[in-house]
Coordinates of C-alpha atoms and ligand atoms in Angstrom, one line a residue:
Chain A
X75 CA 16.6 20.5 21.7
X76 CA 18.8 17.4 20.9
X77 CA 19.3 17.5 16.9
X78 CA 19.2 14.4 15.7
X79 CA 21.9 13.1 12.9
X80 CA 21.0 12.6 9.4
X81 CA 20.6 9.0 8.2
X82 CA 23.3 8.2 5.8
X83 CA 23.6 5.8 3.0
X84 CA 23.2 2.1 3.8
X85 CA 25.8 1.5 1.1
X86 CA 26.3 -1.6 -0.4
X87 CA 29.8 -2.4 -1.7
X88 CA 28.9 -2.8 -5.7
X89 CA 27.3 0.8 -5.1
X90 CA 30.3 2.6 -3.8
X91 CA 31.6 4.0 -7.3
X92 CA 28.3 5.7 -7.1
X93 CA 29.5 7.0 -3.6
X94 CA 33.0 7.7 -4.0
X95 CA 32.2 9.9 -7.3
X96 CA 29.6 11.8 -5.6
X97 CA 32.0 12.8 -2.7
X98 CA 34.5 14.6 -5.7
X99 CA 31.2 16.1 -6.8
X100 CA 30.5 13.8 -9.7
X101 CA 27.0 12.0 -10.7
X102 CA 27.6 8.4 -12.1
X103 CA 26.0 5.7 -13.2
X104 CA 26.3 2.2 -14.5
X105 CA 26.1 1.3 -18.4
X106 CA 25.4 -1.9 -19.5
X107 CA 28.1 -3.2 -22.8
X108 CA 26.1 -5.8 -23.3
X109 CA 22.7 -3.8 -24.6
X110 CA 23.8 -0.6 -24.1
X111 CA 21.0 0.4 -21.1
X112 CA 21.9 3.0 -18.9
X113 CA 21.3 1.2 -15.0
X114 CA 20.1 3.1 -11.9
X115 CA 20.5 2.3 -9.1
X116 CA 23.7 0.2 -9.4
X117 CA 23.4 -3.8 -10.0
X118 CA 25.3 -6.5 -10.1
X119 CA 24.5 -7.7 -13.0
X120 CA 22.6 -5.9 -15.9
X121 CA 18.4 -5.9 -15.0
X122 CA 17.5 -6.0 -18.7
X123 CA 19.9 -8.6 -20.0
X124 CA 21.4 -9.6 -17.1
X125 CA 25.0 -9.2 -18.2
X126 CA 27.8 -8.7 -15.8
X127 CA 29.8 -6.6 -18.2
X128 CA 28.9 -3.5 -16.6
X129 CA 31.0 0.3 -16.8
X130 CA 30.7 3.0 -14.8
X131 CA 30.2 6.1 -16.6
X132 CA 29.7 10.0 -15.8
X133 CA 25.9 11.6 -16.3
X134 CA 25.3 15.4 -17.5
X135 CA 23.4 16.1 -14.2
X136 CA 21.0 17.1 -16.3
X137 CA 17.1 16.4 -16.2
X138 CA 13.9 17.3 -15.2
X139 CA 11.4 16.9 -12.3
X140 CA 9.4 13.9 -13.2
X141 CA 7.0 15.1 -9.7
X142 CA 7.5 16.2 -6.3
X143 CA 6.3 17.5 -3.3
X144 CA 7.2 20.3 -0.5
X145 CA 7.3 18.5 3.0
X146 CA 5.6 21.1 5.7
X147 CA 5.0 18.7 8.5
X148 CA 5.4 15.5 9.9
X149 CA 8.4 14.9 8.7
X150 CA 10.9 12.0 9.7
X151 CA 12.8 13.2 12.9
X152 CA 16.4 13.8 11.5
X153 CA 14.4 16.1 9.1
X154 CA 12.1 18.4 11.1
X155 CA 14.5 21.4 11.0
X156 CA 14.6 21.2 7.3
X157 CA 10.9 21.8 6.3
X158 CA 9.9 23.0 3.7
X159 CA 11.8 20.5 1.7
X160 CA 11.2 19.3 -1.8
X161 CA 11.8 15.9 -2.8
X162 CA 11.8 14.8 -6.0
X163 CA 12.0 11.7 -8.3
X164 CA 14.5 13.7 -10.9
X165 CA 14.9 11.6 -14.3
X166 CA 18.3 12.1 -16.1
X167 CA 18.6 12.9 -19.7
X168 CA 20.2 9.8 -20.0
X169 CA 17.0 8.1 -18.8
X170 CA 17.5 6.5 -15.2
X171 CA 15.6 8.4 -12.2
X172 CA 16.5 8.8 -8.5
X173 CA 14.8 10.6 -5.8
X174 CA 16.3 13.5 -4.3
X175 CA 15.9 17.2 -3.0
X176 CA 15.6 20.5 -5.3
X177 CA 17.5 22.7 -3.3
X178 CA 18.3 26.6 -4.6
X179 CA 15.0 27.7 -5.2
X180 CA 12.1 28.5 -3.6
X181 CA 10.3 25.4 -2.6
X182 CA 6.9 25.9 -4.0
X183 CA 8.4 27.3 -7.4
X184 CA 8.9 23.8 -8.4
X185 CA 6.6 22.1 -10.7
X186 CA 6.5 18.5 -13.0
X187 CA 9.0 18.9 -15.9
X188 CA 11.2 22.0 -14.4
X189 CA 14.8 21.4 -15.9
X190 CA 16.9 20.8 -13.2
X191 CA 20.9 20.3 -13.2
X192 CA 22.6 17.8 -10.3
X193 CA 24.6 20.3 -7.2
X194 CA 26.3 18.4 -4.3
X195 CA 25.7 18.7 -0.6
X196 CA 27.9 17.4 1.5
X197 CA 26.7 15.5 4.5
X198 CA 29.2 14.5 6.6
X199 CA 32.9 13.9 6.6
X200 CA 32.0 10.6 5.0
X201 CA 29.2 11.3 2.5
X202 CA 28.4 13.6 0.0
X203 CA 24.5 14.1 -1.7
X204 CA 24.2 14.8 -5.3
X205 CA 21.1 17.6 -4.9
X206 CA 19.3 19.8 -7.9
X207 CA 18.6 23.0 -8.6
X208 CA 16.4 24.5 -11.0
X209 CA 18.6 24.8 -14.6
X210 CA 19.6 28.4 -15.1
X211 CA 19.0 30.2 -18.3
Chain B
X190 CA -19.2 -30.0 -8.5
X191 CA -16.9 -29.9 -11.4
X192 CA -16.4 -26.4 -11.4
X193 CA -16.5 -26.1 -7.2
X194 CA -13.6 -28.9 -7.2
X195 CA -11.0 -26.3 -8.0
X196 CA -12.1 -23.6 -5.9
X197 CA -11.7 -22.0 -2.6
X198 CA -14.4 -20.2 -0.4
X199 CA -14.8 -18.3 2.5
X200 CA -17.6 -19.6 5.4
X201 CA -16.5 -17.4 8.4
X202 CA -14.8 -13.4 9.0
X203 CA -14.5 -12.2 12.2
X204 CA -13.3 -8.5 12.8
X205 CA -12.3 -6.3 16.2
X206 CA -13.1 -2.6 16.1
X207 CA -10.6 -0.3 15.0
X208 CA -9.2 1.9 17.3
X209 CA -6.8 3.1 20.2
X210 CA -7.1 0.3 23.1
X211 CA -4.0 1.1 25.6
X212 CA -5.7 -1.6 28.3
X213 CA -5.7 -4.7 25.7
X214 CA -3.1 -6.9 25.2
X215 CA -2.2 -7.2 21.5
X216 CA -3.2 -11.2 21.4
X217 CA -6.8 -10.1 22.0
X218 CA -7.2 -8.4 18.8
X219 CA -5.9 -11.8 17.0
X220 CA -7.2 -14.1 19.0
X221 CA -11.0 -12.3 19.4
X222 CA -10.9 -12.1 15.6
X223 CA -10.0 -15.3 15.1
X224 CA -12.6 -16.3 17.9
X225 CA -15.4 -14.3 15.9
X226 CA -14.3 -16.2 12.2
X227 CA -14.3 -20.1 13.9
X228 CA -17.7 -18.7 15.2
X229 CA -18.8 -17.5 11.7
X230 CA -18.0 -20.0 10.3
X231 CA -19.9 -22.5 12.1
X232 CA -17.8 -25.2 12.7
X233 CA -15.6 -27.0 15.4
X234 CA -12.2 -25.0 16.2
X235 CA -10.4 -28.4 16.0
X236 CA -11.4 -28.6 12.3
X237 CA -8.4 -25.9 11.4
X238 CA -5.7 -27.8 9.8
X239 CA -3.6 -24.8 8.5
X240 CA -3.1 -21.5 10.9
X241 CA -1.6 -18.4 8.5
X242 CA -1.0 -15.2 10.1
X243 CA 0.1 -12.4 9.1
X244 CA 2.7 -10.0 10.7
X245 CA 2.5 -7.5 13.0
X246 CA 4.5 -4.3 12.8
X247 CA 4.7 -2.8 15.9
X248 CA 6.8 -5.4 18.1
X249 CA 9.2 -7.9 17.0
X250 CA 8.7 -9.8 20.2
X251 CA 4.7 -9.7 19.4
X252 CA 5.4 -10.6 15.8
X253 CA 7.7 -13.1 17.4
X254 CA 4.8 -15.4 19.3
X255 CA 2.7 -15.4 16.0
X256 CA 5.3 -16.9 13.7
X257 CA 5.8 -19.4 17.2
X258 CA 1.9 -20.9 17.1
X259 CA 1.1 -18.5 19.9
X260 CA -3.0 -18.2 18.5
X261 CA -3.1 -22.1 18.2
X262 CA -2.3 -22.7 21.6
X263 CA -4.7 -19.9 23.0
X264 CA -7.7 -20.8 20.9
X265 CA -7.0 -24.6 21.7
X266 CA -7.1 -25.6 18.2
X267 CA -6.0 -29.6 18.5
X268 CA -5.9 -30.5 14.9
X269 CA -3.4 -27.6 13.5
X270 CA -0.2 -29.7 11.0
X271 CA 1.3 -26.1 10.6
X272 CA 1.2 -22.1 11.3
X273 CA 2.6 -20.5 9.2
X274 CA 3.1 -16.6 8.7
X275 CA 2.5 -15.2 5.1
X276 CA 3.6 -11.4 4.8
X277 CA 3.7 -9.4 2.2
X278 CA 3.5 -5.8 4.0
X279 CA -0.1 -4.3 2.9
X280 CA -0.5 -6.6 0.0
X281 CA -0.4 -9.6 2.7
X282 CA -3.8 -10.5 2.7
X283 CA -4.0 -11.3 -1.2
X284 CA -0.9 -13.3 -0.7
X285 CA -2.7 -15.2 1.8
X286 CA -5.6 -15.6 0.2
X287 CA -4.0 -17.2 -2.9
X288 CA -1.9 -19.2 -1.1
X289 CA -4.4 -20.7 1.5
X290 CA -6.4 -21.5 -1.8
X291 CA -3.4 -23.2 -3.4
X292 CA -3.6 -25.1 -0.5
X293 CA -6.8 -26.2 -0.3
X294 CA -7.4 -26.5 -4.0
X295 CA -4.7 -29.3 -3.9
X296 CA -6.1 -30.8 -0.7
X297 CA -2.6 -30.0 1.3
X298 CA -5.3 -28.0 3.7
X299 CA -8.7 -28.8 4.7
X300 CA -9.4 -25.4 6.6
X301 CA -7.3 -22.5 7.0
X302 CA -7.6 -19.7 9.5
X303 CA -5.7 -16.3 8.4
X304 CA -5.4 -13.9 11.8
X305 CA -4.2 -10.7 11.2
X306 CA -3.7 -8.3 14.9
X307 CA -1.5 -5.0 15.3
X308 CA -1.4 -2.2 17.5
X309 CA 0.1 0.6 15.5
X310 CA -2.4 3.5 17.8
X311 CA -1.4 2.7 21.0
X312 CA 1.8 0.3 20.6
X313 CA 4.0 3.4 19.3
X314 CA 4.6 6.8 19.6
X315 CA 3.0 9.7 16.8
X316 CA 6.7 10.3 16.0
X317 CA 7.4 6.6 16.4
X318 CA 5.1 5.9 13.6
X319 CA 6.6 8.7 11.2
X320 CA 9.9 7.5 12.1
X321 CA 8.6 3.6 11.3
X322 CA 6.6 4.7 8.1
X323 CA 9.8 7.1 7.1
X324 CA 12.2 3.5 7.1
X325 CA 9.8 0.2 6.5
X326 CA 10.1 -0.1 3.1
X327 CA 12.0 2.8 1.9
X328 CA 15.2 2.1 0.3
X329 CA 17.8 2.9 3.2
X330 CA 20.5 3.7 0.5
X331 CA 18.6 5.6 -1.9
X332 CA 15.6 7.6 -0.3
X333 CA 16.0 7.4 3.0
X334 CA 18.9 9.8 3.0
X335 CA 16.8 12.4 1.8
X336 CA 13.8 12.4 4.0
X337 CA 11.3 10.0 2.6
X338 CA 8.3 9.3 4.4
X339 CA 5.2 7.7 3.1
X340 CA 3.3 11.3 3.3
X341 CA 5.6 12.6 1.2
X342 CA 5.2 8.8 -0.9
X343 CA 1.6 9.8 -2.0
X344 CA 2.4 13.0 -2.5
X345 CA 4.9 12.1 -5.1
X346 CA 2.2 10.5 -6.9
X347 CA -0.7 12.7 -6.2
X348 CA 1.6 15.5 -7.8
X349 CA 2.3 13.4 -11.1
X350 CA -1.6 12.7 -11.3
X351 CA -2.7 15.6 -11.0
X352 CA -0.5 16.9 -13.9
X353 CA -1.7 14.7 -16.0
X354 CA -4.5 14.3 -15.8
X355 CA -5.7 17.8 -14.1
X356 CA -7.4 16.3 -10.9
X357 CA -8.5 19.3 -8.4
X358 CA -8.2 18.9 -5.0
X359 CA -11.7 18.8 -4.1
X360 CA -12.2 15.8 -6.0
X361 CA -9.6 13.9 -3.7
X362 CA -10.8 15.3 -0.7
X363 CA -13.9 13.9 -2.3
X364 CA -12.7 10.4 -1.6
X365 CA -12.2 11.1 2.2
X366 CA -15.9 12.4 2.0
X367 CA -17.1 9.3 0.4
X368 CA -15.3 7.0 2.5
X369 CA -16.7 8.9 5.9
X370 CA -19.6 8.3 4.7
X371 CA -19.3 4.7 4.8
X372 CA -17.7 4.2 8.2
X373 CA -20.4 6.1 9.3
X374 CA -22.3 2.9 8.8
X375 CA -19.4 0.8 10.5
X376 CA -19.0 -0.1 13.7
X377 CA -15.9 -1.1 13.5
X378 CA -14.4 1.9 12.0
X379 CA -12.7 4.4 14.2
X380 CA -13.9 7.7 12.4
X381 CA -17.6 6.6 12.5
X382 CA -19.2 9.5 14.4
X383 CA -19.9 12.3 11.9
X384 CA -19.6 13.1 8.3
X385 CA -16.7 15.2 7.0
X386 CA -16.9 17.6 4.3
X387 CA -14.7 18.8 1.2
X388 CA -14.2 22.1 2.8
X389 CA -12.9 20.4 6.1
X390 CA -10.5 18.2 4.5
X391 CA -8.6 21.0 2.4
X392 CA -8.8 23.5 5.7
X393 CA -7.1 20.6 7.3
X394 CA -2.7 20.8 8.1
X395 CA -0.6 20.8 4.7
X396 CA 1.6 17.3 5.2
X397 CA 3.6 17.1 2.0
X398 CA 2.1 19.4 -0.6
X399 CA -1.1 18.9 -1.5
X400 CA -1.7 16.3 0.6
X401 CA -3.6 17.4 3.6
X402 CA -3.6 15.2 7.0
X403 CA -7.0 14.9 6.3
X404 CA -6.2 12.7 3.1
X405 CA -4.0 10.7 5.2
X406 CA -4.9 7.6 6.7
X407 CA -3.8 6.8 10.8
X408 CA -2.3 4.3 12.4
X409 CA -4.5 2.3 15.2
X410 CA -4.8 -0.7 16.8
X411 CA -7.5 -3.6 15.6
X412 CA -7.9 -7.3 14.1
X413 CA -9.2 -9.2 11.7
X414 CA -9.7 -13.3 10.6
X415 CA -11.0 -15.3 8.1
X416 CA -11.7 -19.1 7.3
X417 CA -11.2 -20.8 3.7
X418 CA -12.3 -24.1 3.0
X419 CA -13.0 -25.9 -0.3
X420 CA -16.1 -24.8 -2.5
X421 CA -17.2 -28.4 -2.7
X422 CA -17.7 -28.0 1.1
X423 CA -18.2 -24.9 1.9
X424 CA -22.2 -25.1 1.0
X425 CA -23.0 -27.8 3.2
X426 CA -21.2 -25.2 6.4
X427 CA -21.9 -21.8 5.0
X428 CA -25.2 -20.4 3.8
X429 CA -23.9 -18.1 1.7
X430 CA -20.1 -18.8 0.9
X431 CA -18.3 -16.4 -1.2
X432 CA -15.6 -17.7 -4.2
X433 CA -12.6 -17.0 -5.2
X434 CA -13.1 -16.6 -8.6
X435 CA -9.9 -14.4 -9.9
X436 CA -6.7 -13.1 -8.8
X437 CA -4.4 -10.9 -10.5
X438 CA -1.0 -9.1 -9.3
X439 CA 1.8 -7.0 -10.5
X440 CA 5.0 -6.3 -8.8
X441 CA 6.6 -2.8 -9.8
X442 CA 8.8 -1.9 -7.9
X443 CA 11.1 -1.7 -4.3
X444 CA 12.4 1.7 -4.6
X445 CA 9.5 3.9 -5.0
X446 CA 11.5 6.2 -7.0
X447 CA 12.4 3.4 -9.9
X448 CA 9.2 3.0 -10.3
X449 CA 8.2 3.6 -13.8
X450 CA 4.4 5.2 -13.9
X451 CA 3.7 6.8 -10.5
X452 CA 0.4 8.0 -10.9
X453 CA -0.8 4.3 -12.8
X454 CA 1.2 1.5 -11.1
X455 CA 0.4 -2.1 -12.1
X456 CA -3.2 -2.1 -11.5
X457 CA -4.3 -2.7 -15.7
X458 CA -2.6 -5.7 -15.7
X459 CA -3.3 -6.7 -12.5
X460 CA -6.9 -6.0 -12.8
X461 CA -7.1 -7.8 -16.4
X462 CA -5.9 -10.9 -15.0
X463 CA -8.1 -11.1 -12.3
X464 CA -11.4 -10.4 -14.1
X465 CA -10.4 -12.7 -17.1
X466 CA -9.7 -15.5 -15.0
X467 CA -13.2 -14.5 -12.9
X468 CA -15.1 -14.4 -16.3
X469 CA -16.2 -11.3 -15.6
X470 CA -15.8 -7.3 -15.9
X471 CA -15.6 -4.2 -13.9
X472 CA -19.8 -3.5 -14.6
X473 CA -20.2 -7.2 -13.1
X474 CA -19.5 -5.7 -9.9
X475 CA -21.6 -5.0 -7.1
X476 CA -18.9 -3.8 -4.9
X477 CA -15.3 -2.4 -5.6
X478 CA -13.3 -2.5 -2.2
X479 CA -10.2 -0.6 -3.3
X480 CA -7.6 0.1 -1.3
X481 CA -7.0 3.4 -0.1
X482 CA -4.4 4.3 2.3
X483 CA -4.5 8.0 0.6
X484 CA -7.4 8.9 -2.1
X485 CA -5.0 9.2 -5.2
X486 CA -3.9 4.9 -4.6
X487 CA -8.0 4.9 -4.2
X488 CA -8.4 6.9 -7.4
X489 CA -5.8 5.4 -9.6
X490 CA -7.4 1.4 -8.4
X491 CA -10.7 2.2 -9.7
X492 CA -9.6 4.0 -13.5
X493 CA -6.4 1.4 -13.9
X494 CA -9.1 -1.4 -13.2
X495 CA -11.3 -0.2 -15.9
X496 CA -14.4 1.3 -13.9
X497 CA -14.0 4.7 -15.3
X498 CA -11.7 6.9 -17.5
X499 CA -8.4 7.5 -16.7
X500 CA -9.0 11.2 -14.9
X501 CA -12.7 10.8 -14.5
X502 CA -12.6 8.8 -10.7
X503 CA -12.4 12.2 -9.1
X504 CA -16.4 12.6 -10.5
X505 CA -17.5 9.9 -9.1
X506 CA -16.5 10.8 -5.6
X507 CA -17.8 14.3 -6.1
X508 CA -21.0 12.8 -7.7
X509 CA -22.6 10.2 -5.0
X510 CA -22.1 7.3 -7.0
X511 CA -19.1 5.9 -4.7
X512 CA -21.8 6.4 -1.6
X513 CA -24.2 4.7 0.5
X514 CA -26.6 4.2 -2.0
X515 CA -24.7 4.9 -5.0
X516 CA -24.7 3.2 -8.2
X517 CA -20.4 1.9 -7.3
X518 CA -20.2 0.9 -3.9
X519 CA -17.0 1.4 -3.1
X520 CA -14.1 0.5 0.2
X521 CA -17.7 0.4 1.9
X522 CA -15.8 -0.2 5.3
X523 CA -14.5 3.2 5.4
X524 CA -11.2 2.3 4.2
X525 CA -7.9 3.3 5.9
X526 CA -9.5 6.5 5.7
X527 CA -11.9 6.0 8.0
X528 CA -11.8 2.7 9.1
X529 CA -8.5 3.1 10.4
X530 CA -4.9 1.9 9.1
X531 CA -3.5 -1.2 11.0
X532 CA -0.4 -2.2 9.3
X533 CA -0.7 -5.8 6.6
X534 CA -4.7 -5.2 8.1
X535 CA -5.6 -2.6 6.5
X536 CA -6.0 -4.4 3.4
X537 CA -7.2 -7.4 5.1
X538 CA -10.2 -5.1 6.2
X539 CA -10.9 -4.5 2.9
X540 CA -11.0 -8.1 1.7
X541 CA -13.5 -8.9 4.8
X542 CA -15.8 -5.9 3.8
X543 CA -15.5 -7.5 0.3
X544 CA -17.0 -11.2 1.8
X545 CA -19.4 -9.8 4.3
X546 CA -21.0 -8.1 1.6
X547 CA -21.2 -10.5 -0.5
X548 CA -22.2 -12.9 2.9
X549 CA -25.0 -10.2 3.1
X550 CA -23.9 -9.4 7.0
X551 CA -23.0 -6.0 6.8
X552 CA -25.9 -4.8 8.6
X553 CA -27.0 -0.9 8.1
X554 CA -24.3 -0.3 4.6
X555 CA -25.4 -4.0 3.2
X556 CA -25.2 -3.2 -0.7
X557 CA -28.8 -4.8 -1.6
X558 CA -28.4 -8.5 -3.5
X559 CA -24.3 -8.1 -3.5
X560 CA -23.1 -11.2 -5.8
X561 CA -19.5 -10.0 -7.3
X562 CA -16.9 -7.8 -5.6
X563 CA -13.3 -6.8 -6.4
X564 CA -10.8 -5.9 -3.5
X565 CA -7.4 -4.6 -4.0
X566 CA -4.5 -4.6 -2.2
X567 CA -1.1 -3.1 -2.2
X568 CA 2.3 -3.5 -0.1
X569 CA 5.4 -1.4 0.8
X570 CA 5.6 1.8 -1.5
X571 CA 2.6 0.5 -3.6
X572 CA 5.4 -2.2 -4.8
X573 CA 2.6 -4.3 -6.1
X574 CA -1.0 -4.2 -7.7
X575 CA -3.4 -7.6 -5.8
X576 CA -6.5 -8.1 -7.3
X577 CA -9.0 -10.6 -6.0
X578 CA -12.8 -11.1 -8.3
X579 CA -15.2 -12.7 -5.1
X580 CA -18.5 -14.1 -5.6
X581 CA -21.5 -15.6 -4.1
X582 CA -21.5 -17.9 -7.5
X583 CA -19.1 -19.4 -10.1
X584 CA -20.1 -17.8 -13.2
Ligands
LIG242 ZN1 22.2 -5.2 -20.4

């Protein structure tokens, strides 16, 4: 059996901060200067107050599982070795949320609210995943 | 008049069965439709002025000799000044609908024909159609990367749902039930041959936890049409047209994940505008066609639109009262549950069970003196709420 690659990030070029950080294992995000919103995912200009006067700035990696669910079947091709795989829409302390996997743990231990804290995968010689694991302690 | 001078209405529907048809060309399925609506509607083909379909998911090339006047040309129409697609992904025929009315409420278009043909059962592969539904849509940069699929989409808010608001399974398998029982009634629905029950639905494979494949709507080929004209017209060609009498919508979202309430989307406000521009309320209803490509969107549509308490649409799928028979009618084709999912149509199903209701032609599952209905609609990863108030009056 063929394995098929992973799909990797479409990236467009006013996200590659986000990119480059994640590949020395660091979770960023954008901040607005002009009303102080934190942005995810990044923008080229603020979505609140639509300033341009946007910083890059470095998250605690810590948040909780706002839900998620453990893939058994049908999953996309590039992913059928993986199941069972949780994905998640995580929500930072710092208020933005992305979607990603909870990795570490067993897959049906997770539940809505479980602290979680950011890990990094790394997918290919180009790419690295910011992941989370359940928060220890 | 007054009030009928600023309105649209619906005179003709015409619908294909839902199903796997290898041996048909995908045309057929628009131009049959579209056939069956012209017929409906009682008047000459050459009276269309405005052609509007919709896209088709499975083949570029196919969607290709739509947006190219391929269905004027094989139905002959003589009069047509333009075709012109209108997609919106599964919220396409709302957008349609309220733009063909635009149209014709300013007089830009007389009569408008809206086709809508795919052939997502037969036109691709099972893993083709993962592979499609794991990509349209979903944010290549952000979600795609880590195995998104639209199983895992519903999930995602099935999960969050039922947290809140302490839904069981049963009562979503209870949807499924409800809607079987429906298409059961349908001829044009593809799972129309025997009930289905609670316990079958949760014995059924695990997809993405807790939905089951039997929560999951399928892919298959199928068709449908309708024709709009004005409401000053519309009595002298229809017996019984139906009116569009609101329309609300919402957009939310395009990454699923940014989306800020996943288990209540933006059906309030969509659902507010549409019954305060209607006049009316959710207990006006004789019909709620909701959409319902997995029984939590189905679930969600009917409490965000005010027909129950938040957390209490699982009892009324349990209860009878969504059934044949039951005191709230509801996605009384069989919905993409049962019915059968067929791309932008599945929603366009819905809007054509919501006007042959009302039109009184839906034969064995006819909901007895049907005058109001609301259909609902949503595209991509439920990026949008579309609510449409029909009736067989202007209140
Ligand atoms: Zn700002």
């Amino acid at each position: 059996m063929t394995t098929i690659e992973k799909p990797v990030p479409v990236v467009n070029p006013w996200a590659k901060p986000f990119w480059d950080a994640a590949n020395k294992e660091k979770l960023v995000f954008q901040h607005c200067k002009g009303c102080d919103k934190n942005i995810f995912y990044p923008r080229i200009a603020c979505p609140e107050c639509f300033s341009d006067d946007l910083e890059w700035i470095e998250a605690s990696g810590k948040g909780r599982v706002y839900t998620y669910t453990v893939v058994e079947s049908n999953a996309p091709s590039a992913f059928v070795g993986d199941m069972p795989y949780v994905i998640a829409i995580v929500k930072l302390e710092e208020g933005v949320q992305f979607l990603s996997n909870i990795v570490g743990c067993d897959p049906h231990s997770v539940v809505c609210e479980m602290p979680v804290e950011v890990v990094f995968e790394r997918l290919n010689d180009a790419f690295t995943l910011p992941k989370f694991t359940p928060m220890q302690g | 008049m007054g009030k009928n001078a600023k309105r649209a209405a619906f005179i003709g529907i015409g619908e294909v069965p839902t199903g796997r048809f290898p041996e048909t060309a995908a045309i057929y399925h628009a131009i049959e439709s579209a056939k069956l609506a012209i017929r409906d509607a009682g008047i000459d083909k050459d009276e269309i002025d405005y052609v509007m379909p919709t896209a088709s998911l499975y083949s570029p090339a196919f969607n290709t000799e739509l947006v190219t006047c391929r269905i004027v040309e094989e139905l002959g129409l003589k009069n047509v000044n333009k075709n012109c697609q209108v997609f919106a992904g599964g919220s396409s025929s709302s957008c349609a609908l309220q733009l063909a009315s635009s149209l014709i409420e300013t007089g830009k278009a007389k009569t408008v024909l809206f086709v809508h043909a795919d052939r997502l059962g037969t036109g691709v592969t099972a893993q083709g159609g993962i592979d499609l539904f794991s990509t349209a849509g979903i944010s290549a940069e952000w979600e795609v990367p880590f195995g998104q699929h639209y199983s895992a989409i519903a999930a995602l808010a099935t999960n969050r749902y039922k947290f809140e608001t302490g839904c069981t399974d049963e009562e979503l398998s209870a949807v499924c039930v409800s809607n079987r029982k429906w298409a059961r009634l349908n001829p044009n629905a593809f799972f129309n041959k025997k009930d289905i029950t609670i316990e079958e639905v949760m014995a059924s494979k695990m997809l993405s936890t807790p939905l089951r494949a039997k929560q999951s709507n399928m892919l298959f080929d199928g068709g449908g049409a309708f024709v709009l004209t004005s409401a000053e017209r519309a009595p002298d060609l229809c017996p019984r047209p139906v009116y569009i009498l609101g329309e609300g919508g919402t957009v939310t979202h395009f990454v699923y994940s940014q989306e800020p309430d996943v288990s209540r989307f933006g059906w309030a406000k969509a659902g507010k505008k549409a019954f305060e521009e209607a006049g009316l309320t959710p207990k006006d209803m004789d019909v709620a066609e909701i959409y319902d490509s997995y029984p939590i969107y189905q679930m969600i549509g009917l409490e965000e639109l005010g027909f129950c308490e938040r957390g209490e649409a699982g009892k009324l799928f349990v209860s009878g009262d969504t059934w044949p028979g039951g005191r709230l009618p509801c996605t009384t084709n069989g919905g993409m549950l049962s019915q059968g999912h067929t791309g932008a149509g599945g929603a366009v199903a819905l809007l054509i069970e919501a006007v042959r209701q009302l039109m009184g032609k839906a034969g064995d599952r006819q909901v007895r003196d049907a005058r109001f209905a609301v259909e609902t609609a949503t595209g991509g990863t439920y990026m949008d709420a579309q609510v449409t108030v029909l009736g067989t009056e202007i209140p």
